[in-house]
Each structure stands twice: as structure tokens, then as C-alpha cells.
PDB file of C-alpha atoms in Angstrom:
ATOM      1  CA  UNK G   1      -4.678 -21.729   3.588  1.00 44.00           C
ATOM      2  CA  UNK G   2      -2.003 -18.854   3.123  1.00 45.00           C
ATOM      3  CA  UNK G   3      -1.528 -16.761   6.355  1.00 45.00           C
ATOM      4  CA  UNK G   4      -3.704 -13.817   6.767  1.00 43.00           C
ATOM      5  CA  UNK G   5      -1.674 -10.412   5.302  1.00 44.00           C
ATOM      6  CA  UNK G   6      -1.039  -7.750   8.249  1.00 46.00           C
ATOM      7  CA  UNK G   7      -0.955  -4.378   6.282  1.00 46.00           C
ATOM      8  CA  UNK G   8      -0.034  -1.373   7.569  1.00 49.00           C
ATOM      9  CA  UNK G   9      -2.109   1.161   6.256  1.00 46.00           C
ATOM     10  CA  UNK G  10      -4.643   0.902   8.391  1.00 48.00           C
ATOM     11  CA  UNK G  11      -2.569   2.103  11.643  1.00 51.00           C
ATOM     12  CA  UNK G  12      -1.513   5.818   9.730  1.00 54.00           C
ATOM     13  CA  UNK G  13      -4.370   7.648  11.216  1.00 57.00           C
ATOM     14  CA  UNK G  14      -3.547   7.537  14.841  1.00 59.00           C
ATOM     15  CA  UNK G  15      -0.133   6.348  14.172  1.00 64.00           C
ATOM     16  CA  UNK G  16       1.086   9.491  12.540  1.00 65.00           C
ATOM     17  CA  UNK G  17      -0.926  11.519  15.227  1.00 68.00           C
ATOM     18  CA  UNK G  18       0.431   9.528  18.306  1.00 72.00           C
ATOM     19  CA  UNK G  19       4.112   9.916  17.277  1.00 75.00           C
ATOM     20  CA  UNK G  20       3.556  13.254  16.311  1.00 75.00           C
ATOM     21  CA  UNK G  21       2.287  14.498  19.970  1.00 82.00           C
ATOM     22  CA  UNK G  22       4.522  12.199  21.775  1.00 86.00           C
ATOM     23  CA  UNK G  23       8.200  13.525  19.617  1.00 84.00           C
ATOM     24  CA  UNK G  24       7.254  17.245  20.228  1.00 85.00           C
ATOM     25  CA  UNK G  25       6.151  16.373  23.742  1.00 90.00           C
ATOM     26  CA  UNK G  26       9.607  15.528  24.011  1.00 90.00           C
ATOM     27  CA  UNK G  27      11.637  17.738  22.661  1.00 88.00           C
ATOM     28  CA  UNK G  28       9.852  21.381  23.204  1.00 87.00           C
ATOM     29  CA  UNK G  29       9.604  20.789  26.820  1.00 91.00           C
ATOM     30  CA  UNK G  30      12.735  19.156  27.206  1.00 89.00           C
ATOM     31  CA  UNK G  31      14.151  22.135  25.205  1.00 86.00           C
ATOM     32  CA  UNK G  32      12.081  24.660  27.478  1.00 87.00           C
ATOM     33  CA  UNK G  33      13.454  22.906  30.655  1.00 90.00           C
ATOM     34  CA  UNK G  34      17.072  23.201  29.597  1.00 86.00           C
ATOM     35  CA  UNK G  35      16.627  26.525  28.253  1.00 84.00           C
ATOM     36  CA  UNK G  36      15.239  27.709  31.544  1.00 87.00           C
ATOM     37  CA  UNK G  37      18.000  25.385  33.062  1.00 86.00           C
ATOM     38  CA  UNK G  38      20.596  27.576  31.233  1.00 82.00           C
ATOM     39  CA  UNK G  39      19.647  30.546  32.207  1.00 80.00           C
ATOM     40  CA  UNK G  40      20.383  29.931  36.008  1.00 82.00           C
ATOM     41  CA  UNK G  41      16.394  29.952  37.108  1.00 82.00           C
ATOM     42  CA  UNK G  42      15.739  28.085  40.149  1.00 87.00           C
ATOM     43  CA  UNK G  43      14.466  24.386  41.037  1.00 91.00           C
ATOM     44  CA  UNK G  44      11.135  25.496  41.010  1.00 91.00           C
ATOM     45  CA  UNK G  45      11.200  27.356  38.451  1.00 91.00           C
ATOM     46  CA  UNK G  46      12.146  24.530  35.987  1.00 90.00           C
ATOM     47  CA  UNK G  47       9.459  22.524  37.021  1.00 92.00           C
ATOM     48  CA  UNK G  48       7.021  25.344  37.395  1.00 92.00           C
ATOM     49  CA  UNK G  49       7.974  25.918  33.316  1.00 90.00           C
ATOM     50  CA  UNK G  50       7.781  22.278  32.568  1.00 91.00           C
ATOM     51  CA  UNK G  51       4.399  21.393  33.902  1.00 93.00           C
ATOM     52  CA  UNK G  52       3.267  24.801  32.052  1.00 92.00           C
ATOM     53  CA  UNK G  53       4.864  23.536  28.895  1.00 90.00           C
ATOM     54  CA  UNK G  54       2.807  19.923  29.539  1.00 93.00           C
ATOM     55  CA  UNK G  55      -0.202  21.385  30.004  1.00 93.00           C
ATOM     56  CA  UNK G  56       0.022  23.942  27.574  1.00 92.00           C
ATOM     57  CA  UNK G  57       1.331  21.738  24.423  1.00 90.00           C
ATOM     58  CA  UNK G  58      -1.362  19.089  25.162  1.00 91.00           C
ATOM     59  CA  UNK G  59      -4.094  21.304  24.918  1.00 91.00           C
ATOM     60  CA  UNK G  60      -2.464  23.180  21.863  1.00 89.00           C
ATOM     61  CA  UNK G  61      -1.606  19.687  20.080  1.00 87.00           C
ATOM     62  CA  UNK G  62      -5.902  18.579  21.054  1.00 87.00           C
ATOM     63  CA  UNK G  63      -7.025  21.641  20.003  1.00 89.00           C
ATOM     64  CA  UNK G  64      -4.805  22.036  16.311  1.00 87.00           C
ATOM     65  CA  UNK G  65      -5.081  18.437  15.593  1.00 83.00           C
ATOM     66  CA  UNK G  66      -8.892  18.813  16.015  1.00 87.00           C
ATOM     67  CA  UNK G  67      -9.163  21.748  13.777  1.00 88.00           C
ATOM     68  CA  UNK G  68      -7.046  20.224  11.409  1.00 83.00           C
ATOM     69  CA  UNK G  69      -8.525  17.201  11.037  1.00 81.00           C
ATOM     70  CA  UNK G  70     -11.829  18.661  11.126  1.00 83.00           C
ATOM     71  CA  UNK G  71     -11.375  20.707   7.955  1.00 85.00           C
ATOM     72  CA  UNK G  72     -10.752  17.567   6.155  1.00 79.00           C
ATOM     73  CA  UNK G  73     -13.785  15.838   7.645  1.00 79.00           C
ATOM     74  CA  UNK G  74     -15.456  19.132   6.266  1.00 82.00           C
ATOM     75  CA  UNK G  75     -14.165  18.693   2.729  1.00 83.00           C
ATOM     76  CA  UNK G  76     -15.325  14.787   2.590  1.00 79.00           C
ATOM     77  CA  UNK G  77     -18.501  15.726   3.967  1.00 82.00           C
ATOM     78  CA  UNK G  78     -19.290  18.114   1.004  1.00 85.00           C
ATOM     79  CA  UNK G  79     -17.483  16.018  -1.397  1.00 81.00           C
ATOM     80  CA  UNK G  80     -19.866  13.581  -0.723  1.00 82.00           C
ATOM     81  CA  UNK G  81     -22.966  15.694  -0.622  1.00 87.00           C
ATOM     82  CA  UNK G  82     -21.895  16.646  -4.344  1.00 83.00           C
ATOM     83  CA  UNK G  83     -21.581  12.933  -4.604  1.00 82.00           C
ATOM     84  CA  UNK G  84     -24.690  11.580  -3.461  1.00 84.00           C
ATOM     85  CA  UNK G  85     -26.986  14.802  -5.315  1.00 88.00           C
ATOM     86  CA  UNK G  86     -25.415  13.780  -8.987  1.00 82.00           C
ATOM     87  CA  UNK G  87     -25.965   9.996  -8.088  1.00 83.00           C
ATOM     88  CA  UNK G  88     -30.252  11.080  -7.776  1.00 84.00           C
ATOM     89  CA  UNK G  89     -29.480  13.117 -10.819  1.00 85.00           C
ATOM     90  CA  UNK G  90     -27.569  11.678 -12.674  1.00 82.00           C
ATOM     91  CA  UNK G  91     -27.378   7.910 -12.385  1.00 82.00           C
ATOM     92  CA  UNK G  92     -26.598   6.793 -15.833  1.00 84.00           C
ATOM     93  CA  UNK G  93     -23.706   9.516 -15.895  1.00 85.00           C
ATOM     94  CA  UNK G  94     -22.694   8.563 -12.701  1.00 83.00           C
ATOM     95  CA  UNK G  95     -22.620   4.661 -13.453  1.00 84.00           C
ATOM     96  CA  UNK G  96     -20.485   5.609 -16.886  1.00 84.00           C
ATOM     97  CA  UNK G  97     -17.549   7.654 -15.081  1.00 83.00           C
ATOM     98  CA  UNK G  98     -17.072   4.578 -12.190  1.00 81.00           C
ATOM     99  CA  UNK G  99     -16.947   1.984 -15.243  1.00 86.00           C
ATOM    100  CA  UNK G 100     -14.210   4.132 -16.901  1.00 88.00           C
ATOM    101  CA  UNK G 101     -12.595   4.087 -13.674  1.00 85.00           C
ATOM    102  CA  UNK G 102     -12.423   0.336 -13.695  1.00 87.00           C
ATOM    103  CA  UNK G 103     -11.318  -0.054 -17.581  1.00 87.00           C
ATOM    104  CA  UNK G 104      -8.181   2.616 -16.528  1.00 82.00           C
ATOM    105  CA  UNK G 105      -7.134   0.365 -13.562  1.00 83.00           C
ATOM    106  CA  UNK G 106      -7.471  -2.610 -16.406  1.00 83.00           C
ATOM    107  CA  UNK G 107     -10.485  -4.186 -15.922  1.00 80.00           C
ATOM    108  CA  UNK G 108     -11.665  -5.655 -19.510  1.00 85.00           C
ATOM    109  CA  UNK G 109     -14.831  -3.038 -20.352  1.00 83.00           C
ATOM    110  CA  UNK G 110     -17.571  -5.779 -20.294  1.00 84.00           C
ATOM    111  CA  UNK G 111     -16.407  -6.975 -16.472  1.00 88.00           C
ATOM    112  CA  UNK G 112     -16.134  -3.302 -15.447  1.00 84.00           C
ATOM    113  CA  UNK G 113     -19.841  -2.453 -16.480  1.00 86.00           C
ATOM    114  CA  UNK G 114     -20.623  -4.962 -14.366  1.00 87.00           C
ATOM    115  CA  UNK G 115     -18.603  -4.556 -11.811  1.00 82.00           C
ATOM    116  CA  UNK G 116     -19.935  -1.237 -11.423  1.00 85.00           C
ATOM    117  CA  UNK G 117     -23.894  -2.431 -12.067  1.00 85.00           C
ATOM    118  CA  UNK G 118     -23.078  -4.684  -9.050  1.00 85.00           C
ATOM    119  CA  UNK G 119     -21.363  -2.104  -6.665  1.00 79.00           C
ATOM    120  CA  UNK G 120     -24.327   0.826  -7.602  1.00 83.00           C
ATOM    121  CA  UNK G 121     -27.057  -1.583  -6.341  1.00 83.00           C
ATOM    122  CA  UNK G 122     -25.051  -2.812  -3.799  1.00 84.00           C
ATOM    123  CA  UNK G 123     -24.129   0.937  -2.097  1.00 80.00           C
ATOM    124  CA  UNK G 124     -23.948   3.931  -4.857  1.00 81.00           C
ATOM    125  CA  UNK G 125     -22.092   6.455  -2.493  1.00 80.00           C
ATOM    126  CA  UNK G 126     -19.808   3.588  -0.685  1.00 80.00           C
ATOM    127  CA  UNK G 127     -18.471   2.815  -4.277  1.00 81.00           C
ATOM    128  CA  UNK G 128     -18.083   6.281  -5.782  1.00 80.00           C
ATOM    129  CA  UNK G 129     -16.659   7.724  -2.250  1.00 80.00           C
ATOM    130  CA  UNK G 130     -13.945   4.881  -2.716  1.00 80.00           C
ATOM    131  CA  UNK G 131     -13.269   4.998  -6.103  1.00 78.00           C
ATOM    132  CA  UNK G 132     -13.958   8.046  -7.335  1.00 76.00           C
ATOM    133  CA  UNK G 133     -12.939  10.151  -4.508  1.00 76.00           C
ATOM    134  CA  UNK G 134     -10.288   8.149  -2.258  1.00 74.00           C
ATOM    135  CA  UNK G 135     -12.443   8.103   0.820  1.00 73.00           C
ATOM    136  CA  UNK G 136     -12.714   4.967   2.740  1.00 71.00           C
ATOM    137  CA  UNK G 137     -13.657   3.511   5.918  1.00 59.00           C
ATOM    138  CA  UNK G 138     -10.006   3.543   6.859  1.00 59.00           C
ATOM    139  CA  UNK G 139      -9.035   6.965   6.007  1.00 64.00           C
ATOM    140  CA  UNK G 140     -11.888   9.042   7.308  1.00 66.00           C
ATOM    141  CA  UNK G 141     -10.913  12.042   9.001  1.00 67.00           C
ATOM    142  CA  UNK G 142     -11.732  11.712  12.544  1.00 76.00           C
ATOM    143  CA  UNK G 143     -11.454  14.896  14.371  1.00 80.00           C
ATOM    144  CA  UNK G 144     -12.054  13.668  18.087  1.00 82.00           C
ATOM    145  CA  UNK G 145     -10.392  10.653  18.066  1.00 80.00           C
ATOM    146  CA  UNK G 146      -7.322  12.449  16.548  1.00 80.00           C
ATOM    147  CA  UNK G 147      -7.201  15.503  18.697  1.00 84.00           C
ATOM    148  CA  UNK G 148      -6.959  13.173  21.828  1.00 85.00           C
ATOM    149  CA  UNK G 149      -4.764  10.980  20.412  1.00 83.00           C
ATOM    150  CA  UNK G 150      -2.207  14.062  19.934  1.00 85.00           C
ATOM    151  CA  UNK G 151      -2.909  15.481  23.155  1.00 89.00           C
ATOM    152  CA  UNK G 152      -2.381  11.742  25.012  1.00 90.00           C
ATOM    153  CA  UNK G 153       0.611  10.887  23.091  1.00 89.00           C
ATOM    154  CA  UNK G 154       2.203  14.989  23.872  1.00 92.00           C
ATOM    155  CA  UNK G 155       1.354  14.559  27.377  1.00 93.00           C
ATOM    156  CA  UNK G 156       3.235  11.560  27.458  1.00 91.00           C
ATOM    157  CA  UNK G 157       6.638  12.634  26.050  1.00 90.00           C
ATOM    158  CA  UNK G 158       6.320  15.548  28.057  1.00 92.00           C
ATOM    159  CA  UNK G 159       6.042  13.870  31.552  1.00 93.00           C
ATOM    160  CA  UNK G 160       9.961  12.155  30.461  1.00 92.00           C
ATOM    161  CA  UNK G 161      11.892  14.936  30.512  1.00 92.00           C
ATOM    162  CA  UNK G 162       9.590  16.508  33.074  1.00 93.00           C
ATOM    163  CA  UNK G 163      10.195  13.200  35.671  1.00 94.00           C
ATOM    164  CA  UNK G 164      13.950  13.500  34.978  1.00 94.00           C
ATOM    165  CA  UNK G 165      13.967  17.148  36.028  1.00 93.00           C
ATOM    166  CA  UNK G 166      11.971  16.752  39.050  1.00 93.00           C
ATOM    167  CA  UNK G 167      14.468  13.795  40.431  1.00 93.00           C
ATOM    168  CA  UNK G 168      17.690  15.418  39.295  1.00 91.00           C
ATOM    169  CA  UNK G 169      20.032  17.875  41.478  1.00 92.00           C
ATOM    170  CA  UNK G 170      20.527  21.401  40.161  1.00 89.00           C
ATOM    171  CA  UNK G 171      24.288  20.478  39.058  1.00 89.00           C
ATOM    172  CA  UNK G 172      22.923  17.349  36.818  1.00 91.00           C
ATOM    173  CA  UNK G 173      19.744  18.317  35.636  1.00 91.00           C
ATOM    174  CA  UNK G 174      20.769  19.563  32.177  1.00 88.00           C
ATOM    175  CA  UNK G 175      22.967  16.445  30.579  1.00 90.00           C
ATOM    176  CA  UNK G 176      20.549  13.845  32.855  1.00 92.00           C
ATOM    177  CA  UNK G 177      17.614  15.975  31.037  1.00 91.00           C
ATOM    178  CA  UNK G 178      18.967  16.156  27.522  1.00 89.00           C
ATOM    179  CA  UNK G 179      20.105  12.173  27.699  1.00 90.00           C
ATOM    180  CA  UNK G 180      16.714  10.500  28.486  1.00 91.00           C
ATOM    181  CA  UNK G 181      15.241  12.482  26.057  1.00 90.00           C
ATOM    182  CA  UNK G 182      17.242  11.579  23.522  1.00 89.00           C
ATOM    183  CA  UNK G 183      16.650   7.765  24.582  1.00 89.00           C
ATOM    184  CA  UNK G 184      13.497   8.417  24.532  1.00 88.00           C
ATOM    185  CA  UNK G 185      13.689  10.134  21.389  1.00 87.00           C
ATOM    186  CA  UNK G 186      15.210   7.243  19.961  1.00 87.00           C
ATOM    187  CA  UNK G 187      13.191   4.447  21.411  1.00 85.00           C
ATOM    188  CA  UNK G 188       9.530   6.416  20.072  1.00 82.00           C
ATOM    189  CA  UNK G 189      11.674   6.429  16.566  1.00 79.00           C
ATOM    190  CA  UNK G 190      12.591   2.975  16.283  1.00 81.00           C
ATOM    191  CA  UNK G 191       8.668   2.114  17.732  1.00 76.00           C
ATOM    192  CA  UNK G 192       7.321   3.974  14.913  1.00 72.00           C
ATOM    193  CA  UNK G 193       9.564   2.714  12.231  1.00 73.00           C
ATOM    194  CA  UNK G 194       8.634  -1.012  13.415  1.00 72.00           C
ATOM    195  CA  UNK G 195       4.461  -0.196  13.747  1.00 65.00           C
ATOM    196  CA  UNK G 196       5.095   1.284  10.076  1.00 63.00           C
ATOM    197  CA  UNK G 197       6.922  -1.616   8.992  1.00 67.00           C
ATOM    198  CA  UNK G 198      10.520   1.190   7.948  1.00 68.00           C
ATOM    199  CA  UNK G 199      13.597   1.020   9.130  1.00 72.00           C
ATOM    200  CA  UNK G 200      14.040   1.292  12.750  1.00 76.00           C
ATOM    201  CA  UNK G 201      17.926   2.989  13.134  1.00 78.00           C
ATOM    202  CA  UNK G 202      17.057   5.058  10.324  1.00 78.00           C
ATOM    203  CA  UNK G 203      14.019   6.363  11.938  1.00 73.00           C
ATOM    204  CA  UNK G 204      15.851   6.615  15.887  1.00 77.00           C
ATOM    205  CA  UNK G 205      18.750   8.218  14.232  1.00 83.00           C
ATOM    206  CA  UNK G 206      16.719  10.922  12.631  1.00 81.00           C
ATOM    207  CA  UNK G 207      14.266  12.286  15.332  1.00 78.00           C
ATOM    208  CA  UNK G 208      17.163  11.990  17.594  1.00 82.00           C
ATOM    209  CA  UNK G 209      19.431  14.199  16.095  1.00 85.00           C
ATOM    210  CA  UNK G 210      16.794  16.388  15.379  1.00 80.00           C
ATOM    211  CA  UNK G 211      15.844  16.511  18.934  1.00 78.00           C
ATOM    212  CA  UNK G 212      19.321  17.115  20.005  1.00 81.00           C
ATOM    213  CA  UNK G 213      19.864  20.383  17.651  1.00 83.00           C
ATOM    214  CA  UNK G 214      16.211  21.845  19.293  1.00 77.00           C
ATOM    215  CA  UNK G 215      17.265  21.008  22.613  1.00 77.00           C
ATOM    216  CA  UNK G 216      21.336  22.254  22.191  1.00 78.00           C
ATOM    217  CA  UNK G 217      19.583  25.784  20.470  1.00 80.00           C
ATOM    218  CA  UNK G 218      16.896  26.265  23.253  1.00 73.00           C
ATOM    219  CA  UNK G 219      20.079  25.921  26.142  1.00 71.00           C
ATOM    220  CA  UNK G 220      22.325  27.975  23.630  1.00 74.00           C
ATOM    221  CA  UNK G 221      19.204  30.513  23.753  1.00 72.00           C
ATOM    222  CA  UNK G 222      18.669  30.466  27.668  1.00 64.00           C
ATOM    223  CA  UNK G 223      22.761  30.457  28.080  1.00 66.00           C
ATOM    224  CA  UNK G 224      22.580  33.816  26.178  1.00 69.00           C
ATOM    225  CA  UNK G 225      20.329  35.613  29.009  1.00 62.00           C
ATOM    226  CA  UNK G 226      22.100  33.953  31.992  1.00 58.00           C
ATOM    227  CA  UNK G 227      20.132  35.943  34.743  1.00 47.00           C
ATOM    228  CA  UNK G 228      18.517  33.949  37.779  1.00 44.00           C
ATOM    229  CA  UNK G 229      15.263  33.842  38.914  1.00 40.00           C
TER     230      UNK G 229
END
């Protein structure tokens, strides 16, 4: 027996939600903690903005992811309605449009009838919702489940920079900041590119620059002001 295929595919959802929260976990409170840093604020200060920053971007990420995600659940929700009120009135109609479907993917026109007989007795909605509209089991928009993924995953980058701040001196606090974020910056890149099966130095290379030019802006930004507090 050939080994069973691992795809990928399945893993987007919360993937591209956990990487998300965890990358600007990273970087806008690493970025807030050496722009405060630049501007000369105190100890407490710092960590006083940081855990704000933590807090705050967690419930921010939970709260847009959920409304995002949401909408879409919204849209498949109707989309199906429509869906399953044609299938009561219009079956015949309904059955014609998913055989066509089948002869343009290049099933011969005999098999596809059936094929679509089959699948219409079988589940009606199930078939049209994946075929007709592009909504499957493994795509479904899940609001919850991707709102807390996004606010685990921020809190998590967050607390990096956030440790390194707490157990750094005053005089070391910006480069030992801005260095294990970018390792961690590069390590979440090259864990993403191997769950999605890219490149992984590609991937570390990218987010990591990019988090460097956020975080060398934000100190540029808090340099500029240069008042303590």
C-alpha cells in the first residue's frame, strides 16, 4: 500500500491565524518597548507599556479576527440558505448546473449525470456547497476558534520581547530587546514555512527584516521626543 499523503491545506485556517497573532505580537510590542526605551522613560515605565501593549493587542487581535471571520461565516450561511431554497425549488435545475460542473472539470457527460444523481441523494447541500460554492468542511469560517487562536498566538510573541525587557538593565535593554525578537522573528518564520511545506530561510528572512524596519522606525520615533518619564 502507498503511504498515506500529508497535505497541507488543511492546517491554513489556524495556521495563517496563529502566525499572524504571534509575528505582530512580536514586533508592535517589541517596537512599543524600544520606542518607549528611546525616549529615556523609566524601568517601569517600559514594562508598564509592554504589559499594556500585551493585553491590549490580544484582545484587539480576538476581537478583529472574530469579526472578521464572522462576516465570512455570515456570507456562507446565506449562500447556503439560497442554496438549500433553489434545491426544494428547483431540483431538476439544480441537478443540471452540478452535472455541468462535472463535464467542465472533464468528467465524460454520462458519468457526470451520475455522479451528480449519486451525490444529490446522497447529501444535496454537502455537494452543491462543495462544488458549486467552494465551501467545505475544511474551510469553514470559524469565528471562535479563530479569534482565540489570534489572541493565544499575539499573547505569546508578546510575552518575548516583554521577558527580555523585564530581565535586562536599563543600559542593554534596547539591542538585548531588538535581538531576541528578531530570533524569534526568525524562528516563528522558518516554523511557518516548514508547517506550510515553503521555504524556511525565505520565510525567516522576510518577517525578520520586516520586523527589524518596524522596530528601528518605532526607536527612530521615540529617539525623536527624547524626554524622560
Amino acid at each position: 500500500m502507498p503511504a498515506a499523503e500529508h497535505h497541507r491545506i488543511f492546517r491554513a485556517n489556524w495556521l495563517r491565524a496563529a502566525v499572524l497573532g504571534a509575528n505582530d505580537g512580536i514586533v508592535s510590542t517589541a517596537s512599543l518597548i524600544t520606542g518607549v526605551a528611546a525616549a529615556q522613560a523609566s524601568h517601569a515605565m517600559i514594562l508598564t507599556s509592554g504589559i499594556a501593549a500585551l493585553v491590549a493587542g490580544a484582545l484587539s487581535m480576538a476581537a478583529g479576527e472574530y469579526v472578521s471571520v464572522h462576516s465570512q461565516a455570515d456570507i456562507e450561511a446565506a449562500d447556503l440558505r439560497i442554496e438549500q431554497r433553489s434545491l426544494k425549488l428547483n431540483s431538476a435545475q439544480e441537478l443540471q448546473e452540478l452535472t455541468h460542473i462535472y463535464i467542465e472539470r472533464g468528467v465524460e457527460p454520462g458519468m457526470a449525470q451520475a455522479v451528480a444523481q449519486q451525490l444529490t441523494r446522497h447529501n444535496a447541500l454537502d455537494a452543491h456547497a462543495r462544488d458549486e460554492l467552494g465551501i467545505s468542511l475544511y474551510n469553514r469560517a470559524r469565528p471562535v476558534q479563530a479569534a482565540l487562536a489570534s489572541a493565544a498566538a499575539f499573547a505569546s510573541g508578546a510575552a518575548l520581547p516583554l521577558l527580555v525587557a523585564a530581565l535586562s538593565p536599563m543600559a542593554m535593554l534596547i539591542p538585548a530587546v531588538t535581538s531576541a525578537s528578531l530570533v524569534g522573528l526568525a524562528v516563528l518564520g522558518a516554523i511557518a514555512a516548514r508547517a506550510g511545506g515553503a521555504p524556511m530561510g525565505r520565510a525567516a528572512l522576510r518577517v525578520t527584516l520586516l520586523g527589524a524596519a518596524a522596530m528601528a522606525l518605532t526607536a527612530g520615533v521615540g529617539a525623536l521626543f527624547n524626554v524622560s518619564v
